[in-house]
Amino acid sequence: MNGPTNQLTPTSTATSIATSAAPAVPTTTLWRPTGPEELALVAASDWRAWPPRLPDQPIFYPVLNEDYAIRIARDWNVPASGSGHVTRFEVETAFLSRYPVRQAGGRTILELWVPAEELAEFNRHIVGRIEVVHEFRPQG
């Protein structure tokens, strides 16, 4: 695995629900490939948080592009757990600056590595809901 490669840039702006003149918060779109068990835990959080990591999972790694998330969900989650899902969610860009972008392979294989002990704080900086954007099942 290589070290930091580039910086995050905001991809959208969350809108304020309140009627006050509160400023919009710049956010970055992230994706997460996931299997059915983790997805059920996300659903139980009302689609607002990622579940705590298991003891053998020291990091939570959202990815920075949809294509990479699709490949993991389709090629790894389906054989491992019977289905694969790609989720998309927004996180406050300023908060994400503490996590360097990691290149885990080719130029587009980019991840953030969030230590397991920081996941609850990470979840507090998710803007809006986590949504499922792709689902994969075994062929045939």
Coordinates of N, CA and C in Angstrom, one line a residue:
M1 N 0.8 -1.2 0.0 CA 0.0 0.0 0.0 C 0.9 1.2 0.0
N2 N 0.5 2.2 -0.7 CA 1.2 3.4 -0.8 C 0.7 4.4 0.2
G3 N 1.4 5.5 0.4 CA 1.0 6.5 1.4 C 0.1 7.5 0.7
P4 N -0.1 8.7 1.3 CA -1.0 9.7 0.8 C -0.7 10.0 -0.7
T5 N -1.8 10.2 -1.5 CA -1.5 10.5 -2.9 C -2.1 11.8 -3.3
N6 N -3.2 12.2 -2.8 CA -3.8 13.5 -3.2 C -4.8 14.0 -2.2
Q7 N -5.3 15.1 -2.4 CA -6.2 15.7 -1.4 C -7.7 15.5 -1.8
L8 N -8.6 15.6 -0.8 CA -10.0 15.5 -1.1 C -10.5 16.9 -1.6
T9 N -11.5 16.9 -2.5 CA -12.1 18.1 -2.9 C -13.6 18.0 -2.7
P10 N -14.2 19.0 -2.3 CA -15.7 18.9 -2.1 C -16.4 18.5 -3.4
T11 N -17.4 17.7 -3.3 CA -18.1 17.3 -4.5 C -19.6 17.8 -4.5
S12 N -20.0 18.2 -3.3 CA -21.4 18.7 -3.2 C -21.5 19.6 -2.0
T13 N -22.6 20.2 -1.9 CA -22.9 21.1 -0.8 C -24.2 20.7 -0.1
A14 N -24.2 20.3 1.1 CA -25.4 20.0 1.8 C -26.2 21.2 2.1
T15 N -27.5 21.1 1.9 CA -28.4 22.2 2.2 C -28.9 22.2 3.6
S16 N -29.2 23.4 4.1 CA -29.7 23.5 5.5 C -31.2 23.2 5.5
I17 N -31.6 22.4 6.4 CA -33.0 22.1 6.5 C -33.7 23.2 7.3
A18 N -33.0 23.8 8.3 CA -33.5 24.9 9.1 C -33.8 26.1 8.3
T19 N -34.8 26.9 8.8 CA -35.1 28.1 8.0 C -34.2 29.3 8.4
S20 N -33.2 29.0 9.3 CA -32.3 30.1 9.6 C -31.3 30.3 8.4
A21 N -30.5 31.3 8.6 CA -29.5 31.5 7.5 C -28.2 30.8 7.7
A22 N -28.3 29.6 8.3 CA -27.1 28.8 8.6 C -26.4 28.5 7.2
P23 N -25.0 28.6 7.2 CA -24.3 28.3 6.0 C -24.4 26.8 5.6
A24 N -24.3 26.5 4.3 CA -24.2 25.2 3.9 C -22.8 24.6 4.2
V25 N -22.8 23.3 4.4 CA -21.5 22.6 4.8 C -21.0 21.9 3.6
P26 N -19.8 22.2 3.1 CA -19.2 21.5 2.0 C -19.0 20.0 2.4
T27 N -19.4 19.1 1.5 CA -19.3 17.7 1.8 C -18.5 17.0 0.6
T28 N -18.0 15.8 0.9 CA -17.3 15.0 -0.1 C -18.1 13.7 -0.2
T29 N -18.4 13.2 -1.4 CA -19.1 12.0 -1.6 C -18.1 10.8 -1.5
L30 N -18.5 9.8 -0.7 CA -17.8 8.6 -0.5 C -18.7 7.4 -0.8
W31 N -18.0 6.3 -1.1 CA -18.8 5.1 -1.4 C -18.2 4.0 -0.5
R32 N -19.1 3.0 -0.2 CA -18.6 1.9 0.6 C -19.3 0.6 0.1
P33 N -18.4 -0.3 -0.4 CA -19.0 -1.6 -0.8 C -19.3 -2.4 0.5
T34 N -20.4 -3.1 0.5 CA -20.7 -3.8 1.8 C -21.6 -5.1 1.5
G35 N -21.5 -6.0 2.4 CA -22.3 -7.2 2.3 C -23.6 -7.0 3.1
P36 N -24.4 -8.1 3.1 CA -25.8 -7.9 3.7 C -25.8 -7.7 5.2
E37 N -24.8 -8.3 5.9 CA -24.8 -8.1 7.4 C -24.5 -6.7 7.8
E38 N -23.5 -6.1 7.2 CA -23.2 -4.7 7.5 C -24.3 -3.8 7.0
L39 N -24.9 -4.1 5.9 CA -26.0 -3.3 5.3 C -27.2 -3.3 6.3
A40 N -27.5 -4.4 6.9 CA -28.6 -4.5 7.8 C -28.3 -3.6 9.1
L41 N -27.1 -3.6 9.5 CA -26.8 -2.7 10.6 C -26.9 -1.2 10.3
V42 N -26.5 -0.9 9.0 CA -26.7 0.5 8.6 C -28.2 0.8 8.5
A43 N -29.0 -0.1 8.0 CA -30.4 0.2 8.0 C -31.0 0.3 9.4
A44 N -30.5 -0.4 10.3 CA -30.9 -0.3 11.7 C -30.6 1.0 12.3
S45 N -29.6 1.7 11.8 CA -29.2 3.1 12.3 C -30.0 4.2 11.6
D46 N -31.1 3.8 10.8 CA -31.9 4.7 10.0 C -31.0 5.3 8.9
W47 N -30.1 4.5 8.4 CA -29.2 4.9 7.3 C -28.4 6.1 7.6
R48 N -27.9 6.2 8.9 CA -27.2 7.4 9.3 C -25.8 7.1 9.8
A49 N -25.4 5.8 10.0 CA -24.2 5.5 10.7 C -23.7 4.1 10.2
W50 N -22.3 4.0 10.3 CA -21.7 2.7 10.0 C -21.5 2.0 11.4
P51 N -21.7 0.7 11.4 CA -21.6 -0.1 12.7 C -20.1 -0.1 13.1
P52 N -19.9 -0.3 14.4 CA -18.5 -0.5 14.9 C -17.8 -1.6 14.2
R53 N -16.5 -1.5 14.1 CA -15.7 -2.5 13.5 C -15.6 -3.7 14.4
L54 N -15.5 -4.9 13.8 CA -15.2 -6.1 14.5 C -13.8 -6.1 15.1
P55 N -13.5 -7.0 16.1 CA -12.1 -6.9 16.6 C -11.0 -7.1 15.6
D56 N -11.3 -7.9 14.5 CA -10.2 -8.1 13.5 C -10.3 -7.1 12.4
Q57 N -11.0 -6.0 12.6 CA -11.1 -4.9 11.6 C -10.6 -3.6 12.2
P58 N -9.3 -3.3 12.1 CA -8.8 -2.1 12.7 C -9.1 -0.8 12.0
I59 N -9.5 -0.9 10.8 CA -9.9 0.3 10.0 C -11.2 0.2 9.3
F60 N -11.8 1.3 9.1 CA -13.0 1.4 8.3 C -12.5 2.1 7.0
Y61 N -12.8 1.6 5.8 CA -12.3 2.2 4.6 C -13.4 2.5 3.6
P62 N -13.9 3.7 3.6 CA -14.7 4.1 2.5 C -13.8 4.4 1.3
V63 N -14.4 4.3 0.1 CA -13.6 4.5 -1.1 C -14.0 5.8 -1.8
L64 N -13.1 6.3 -2.7 CA -13.3 7.6 -3.3 C -13.9 7.6 -4.7
N65 N -14.2 6.4 -5.2 CA -14.9 6.4 -6.5 C -15.8 5.2 -6.6
E66 N -16.9 5.4 -7.3 CA -17.9 4.5 -7.5 C -17.5 3.2 -8.2
D67 N -16.7 3.3 -9.2 CA -16.2 2.1 -10.0 C -15.5 1.2 -9.1
Y68 N -14.6 1.7 -8.2 CA -13.8 0.8 -7.3 C -14.8 0.1 -6.3
A69 N -15.8 0.8 -5.8 CA -16.7 0.2 -4.9 C -17.6 -0.8 -5.6
I70 N -17.9 -0.6 -6.9 CA -18.7 -1.6 -7.6 C -17.8 -2.9 -7.8
R71 N -16.6 -2.8 -8.1 CA -15.7 -3.9 -8.3 C -15.6 -4.8 -7.0
I72 N -15.5 -4.1 -5.9 CA -15.4 -4.8 -4.6 C -16.7 -5.5 -4.3
A73 N -17.8 -4.8 -4.4 CA -19.1 -5.4 -4.1 C -19.4 -6.6 -5.0
R74 N -19.2 -6.4 -6.2 CA -19.5 -7.5 -7.2 C -18.5 -8.6 -7.1
D75 N -17.3 -8.4 -7.1 CA -16.2 -9.4 -7.2 C -15.8 -10.0 -5.9
W76 N -16.0 -9.3 -4.8 CA -15.6 -9.9 -3.5 C -16.8 -10.1 -2.6
N77 N -17.7 -9.1 -2.4 CA -18.9 -9.3 -1.5 C -19.8 -10.4 -1.9
V78 N -20.1 -10.5 -3.2 CA -21.1 -11.5 -3.7 C -20.5 -12.9 -3.4
P79 N -19.3 -13.3 -3.8 CA -18.8 -14.6 -3.5 C -18.7 -14.9 -2.0
A80 N -18.3 -13.9 -1.2 CA -18.1 -14.0 0.2 C -19.4 -14.1 1.0
S81 N -20.5 -13.4 0.6 CA -21.7 -13.3 1.5 C -23.0 -13.4 0.7
G82 N -23.0 -13.7 -0.6 CA -24.2 -13.9 -1.3 C -24.8 -12.7 -2.0
S83 N -24.4 -11.5 -1.6 CA -24.8 -10.3 -2.2 C -23.8 -9.2 -1.9
G84 N -23.8 -8.2 -2.8 CA -22.9 -7.1 -2.6 C -23.7 -5.8 -2.9
H85 N -23.4 -4.8 -2.1 CA -24.1 -3.5 -2.2 C -23.1 -2.4 -2.3
V86 N -23.4 -1.4 -3.0 CA -22.6 -0.2 -3.1 C -23.4 0.9 -2.4
T87 N -22.9 1.6 -1.4 CA -23.5 2.7 -0.8 C -22.8 4.0 -1.1
R88 N -23.6 5.0 -1.1 CA -23.0 6.4 -1.3 C -23.5 7.3 -0.1
F89 N -22.6 8.1 0.3 CA -22.9 9.0 1.4 C -22.0 10.2 1.4
E90 N -22.4 11.3 2.1 CA -21.7 12.5 2.1 C -21.1 12.7 3.5
V91 N -19.9 13.2 3.6 CA -19.2 13.5 4.8 C -18.6 15.0 4.7
E92 N -18.7 15.7 5.9 CA -18.1 17.0 5.9 C -16.7 17.0 5.4
T93 N -16.4 17.8 4.4 CA -15.0 17.8 3.8 C -14.0 18.2 4.8
A94 N -14.2 19.2 5.6 CA -13.2 19.7 6.5 C -12.9 18.6 7.5
F95 N -13.8 17.8 7.9 CA -13.5 16.7 8.9 C -12.6 15.7 8.2
L96 N -12.9 15.4 6.9 CA -12.1 14.3 6.2 C -10.7 14.7 6.0
S97 N -10.3 15.9 6.1 CA -9.0 16.4 5.9 C -8.0 15.7 6.8
R98 N -8.4 15.1 7.9 CA -7.5 14.4 8.8 C -7.1 13.1 8.3
Y99 N -7.8 12.6 7.3 CA -7.5 11.2 6.8 C -6.8 11.3 5.4
P100 N -5.5 11.0 5.3 CA -4.9 11.1 4.0 C -5.5 10.0 3.0
V101 N -5.6 10.4 1.7 CA -6.1 9.5 0.7 C -5.0 8.4 0.5
R102 N -5.4 7.2 0.5 CA -4.5 6.0 0.4 C -4.7 5.4 -1.0
Q103 N -3.6 5.2 -1.7 CA -3.7 4.5 -3.0 C -3.5 3.0 -2.7
A104 N -4.5 2.2 -2.9 CA -4.4 0.8 -2.5 C -4.1 -0.1 -3.7
G105 N -3.7 0.4 -4.8 CA -3.5 -0.3 -6.0 C -3.2 0.7 -7.2
G106 N -4.0 0.5 -8.2 CA -3.9 1.4 -9.4 C -4.3 2.8 -9.0
R107 N -4.2 3.7 -10.0 CA -4.5 5.1 -9.8 C -5.8 5.4 -9.3
T108 N -6.8 4.6 -9.6 CA -8.2 4.9 -9.2 C -8.6 4.1 -7.9
I109 N -7.7 3.3 -7.4 CA -8.0 2.5 -6.2 C -7.7 3.3 -5.0
L110 N -8.6 4.2 -4.6 CA -8.3 5.2 -3.6 C -9.3 5.0 -2.4
E111 N -8.7 5.1 -1.2 CA -9.5 4.8 0.0 C -9.1 5.8 1.1
L112 N -10.0 6.0 2.1 CA -9.6 6.6 3.3 C -9.5 5.6 4.4
W113 N -8.6 5.7 5.3 CA -8.4 4.7 6.3 C -8.8 5.4 7.6
V114 N -10.0 5.0 8.2 CA -10.5 5.6 9.4 C -10.2 4.6 10.5
P115 N -9.4 4.9 11.5 CA -9.2 3.9 12.6 C -10.5 3.6 13.3
A116 N -10.6 2.3 13.6 CA -11.9 1.8 14.2 C -12.3 2.6 15.4
E117 N -11.4 3.1 16.2 CA -11.7 3.9 17.4 C -12.3 5.3 17.1
E118 N -12.1 5.7 15.8 CA -12.6 7.0 15.4 C -13.9 6.9 14.6
L119 N -14.5 5.7 14.4 CA -15.7 5.6 13.6 C -16.9 6.3 14.1
A120 N -17.1 6.3 15.4 CA -18.3 7.0 16.0 C -18.2 8.5 15.7
E121 N -17.0 9.1 15.8 CA -16.8 10.5 15.4 C -17.0 10.7 13.9
F122 N -16.5 9.8 13.1 CA -16.7 9.9 11.7 C -18.2 9.9 11.3
N123 N -18.9 9.0 12.0 CA -20.4 8.9 11.8 C -21.1 10.2 12.1
R124 N -20.6 10.9 13.1 CA -21.3 12.2 13.5 C -21.1 13.3 12.4
H125 N -20.2 13.1 11.4 CA -19.9 14.0 10.4 C -20.5 13.6 9.0
I126 N -21.3 12.5 9.0 CA -22.0 12.2 7.8 C -23.2 13.1 7.7
V127 N -23.4 13.7 6.5 CA -24.4 14.6 6.2 C -25.5 13.9 5.4
G128 N -26.7 13.8 6.0 CA -27.8 13.1 5.3 C -27.7 11.6 5.6
R129 N -28.3 10.9 4.7 CA -28.4 9.4 4.9 C -27.5 8.7 3.9
I130 N -27.1 7.5 4.4 CA -26.4 6.6 3.5 C -27.4 5.9 2.6
E131 N -27.1 5.8 1.3 CA -28.0 5.2 0.4 C -27.4 4.1 -0.4
V132 N -28.2 3.1 -0.8 CA -27.7 2.0 -1.6 C -27.9 2.5 -3.1
V133 N -26.8 2.4 -3.8 CA -26.9 2.8 -5.2 C -26.7 1.7 -6.2
H134 N -26.2 0.5 -5.8 CA -26.1 -0.7 -6.6 C -26.2 -1.9 -5.7
E135 N -26.8 -2.9 -6.3 CA -26.9 -4.2 -5.6 C -26.5 -5.3 -6.6
F136 N -25.7 -6.3 -6.1 CA -25.2 -7.4 -6.9 C -25.6 -8.7 -6.3
R137 N -26.0 -9.7 -7.1 CA -26.3 -11.0 -6.6 C -25.6 -12.0 -7.5
P138 N -25.5 -13.3 -7.1 CA -24.8 -14.3 -8.0 C -25.5 -14.4 -9.4
Q139 N -24.7 -14.6 -10.4 CA -25.3 -14.8 -11.8 C -25.8 -16.2 -11.9
G140 N -26.9 -16.3 -12.7 CA -27.4 -17.7 -13.0 C -28.5 -18.0 -12.2

